[in-house]
Amino acid sequence: MTQKSAHATDCANFHRRDFIKVGMLGTLGLSMTDLFRLKTMAKSDQFQGKAKSVILIWLGGGPSHLDIWDLKPEAPKEIRGVFKPIKTNIPGIKICEHLPKIAQQMDKI
């Protein structure tokens, strides 16, 4: 003779998807406190920046980093770029031949 517990009948209509929904809602509820705290902090003057301007260097369609900064002269022809490496003022670091002034100031970058 088997006997069902009272808890088994309470969960009879509770499916896996329902369990996932409840779990996700609980997780969402826990993360909402951080979101509201961050929104409140963002409205305060505490996090106001002091910068008056920004310099953005956008290289859309520019050369690849393999052609400018990360030259691989020993790599196969299919991988390496067409530009030649030049020495910088940091021993062992080489950059593209078209950046001679940056090569002179590489220790400041």
C-alpha positions as CSV (number, residue, x, y, z in Angstrom):
1,M,0.0,0.0,0.0
2,T,1.4,3.3,-1.0
3,Q,0.6,6.5,0.6
4,K,0.8,9.9,-1.1
5,S,2.1,12.8,1.0
6,A,0.3,16.1,1.1
7,H,3.2,17.8,-0.6
8,A,3.0,15.5,-3.6
9,T,-0.5,16.6,-4.5
10,D,0.5,20.3,-4.0
11,C,3.1,19.9,-6.7
12,A,1.2,17.8,-9.1
13,N,0.4,20.6,-11.5
14,F,3.8,22.3,-11.1
15,H,5.8,21.5,-14.3
16,R,9.4,22.0,-15.2
17,R,8.6,25.1,-17.2
18,D,6.8,26.6,-14.2
19,F,9.8,25.9,-12.1
20,I,12.1,27.7,-14.6
21,K,9.7,30.7,-14.8
22,V,9.7,31.0,-11.0
23,G,13.5,30.6,-10.8
24,M,14.0,33.3,-13.5
25,L,11.6,35.7,-11.8
26,G,13.4,35.2,-8.5
27,T,16.7,35.9,-10.2
28,L,15.3,38.9,-11.9
29,G,14.0,40.2,-8.6
30,L,17.4,39.8,-6.9
31,S,19.1,41.7,-9.6
32,M,16.6,44.5,-9.7
33,T,17.9,45.9,-6.4
34,D,21.3,46.5,-7.9
35,L,19.7,48.1,-11.0
36,F,17.7,50.5,-8.9
37,R,20.7,51.4,-6.7
38,L,22.8,52.1,-9.8
39,K,20.0,54.3,-11.3
40,T,19.8,56.3,-8.1
41,M,23.6,56.7,-7.9
42,A,23.7,57.8,-11.6
43,K,21.2,60.6,-10.8
44,S,23.3,62.0,-8.0
45,D,26.1,64.5,-8.5
46,Q,28.5,62.0,-7.0
47,F,29.4,60.4,-10.3
48,Q,29.5,63.5,-12.5
49,G,32.6,63.5,-14.7
50,K,35.1,66.4,-14.8
51,A,36.2,66.0,-18.4
52,K,35.1,68.8,-20.7
53,S,36.0,66.9,-23.9
54,V,36.9,63.5,-25.3
55,I,39.3,62.5,-28.1
56,L,37.9,59.6,-30.1
57,I,40.1,57.9,-32.7
58,W,37.8,56.0,-35.0
59,L,39.6,53.8,-37.5
60,G,36.6,52.6,-39.4
61,G,38.0,50.9,-42.5
62,G,41.5,51.5,-41.2
63,P,44.4,49.1,-41.5
64,S,44.5,46.0,-39.4
65,H,46.5,45.8,-36.2
66,L,48.6,43.2,-37.9
67,D,49.7,45.8,-40.4
68,I,50.4,48.6,-37.8
69,W,51.2,47.4,-34.3
70,D,51.6,43.6,-34.3
71,L,53.7,42.9,-37.3
72,K,54.8,39.4,-37.8
73,P,57.7,39.5,-40.3
74,E,58.5,35.8,-39.7
75,A,55.0,34.7,-40.4
76,P,53.9,33.1,-43.7
77,K,53.2,35.4,-46.6
78,E,49.5,34.9,-46.3
79,I,49.5,36.2,-42.7
80,R,52.0,39.0,-42.6
81,G,51.3,42.4,-44.0
82,V,53.1,44.3,-46.8
83,F,54.7,46.9,-44.5
84,K,58.2,46.6,-43.0
85,P,58.8,46.8,-39.3
86,I,61.0,49.5,-37.7
87,K,62.6,49.6,-34.3
88,T,61.1,51.8,-31.6
89,N,62.8,53.3,-28.6
90,I,61.8,50.2,-26.6
91,P,64.2,47.3,-27.2
92,G,62.4,44.4,-28.9
93,I,59.3,46.3,-30.0
94,K,58.8,47.0,-33.6
95,I,55.9,48.8,-35.4
96,C,55.0,49.7,-38.9
97,E,57.4,51.7,-41.1
98,H,54.7,54.4,-41.6
99,L,54.8,55.4,-37.9
100,P,58.3,56.7,-37.4
101,K,57.3,59.5,-35.0
102,I,55.3,57.1,-32.8
103,A,58.3,54.8,-32.8
104,Q,60.4,57.6,-31.3
105,Q,57.8,58.1,-28.5
106,M,56.8,54.5,-28.0
107,D,57.9,54.6,-24.3
108,K,55.2,57.1,-23.6
109,I,52.4,55.1,-25.0
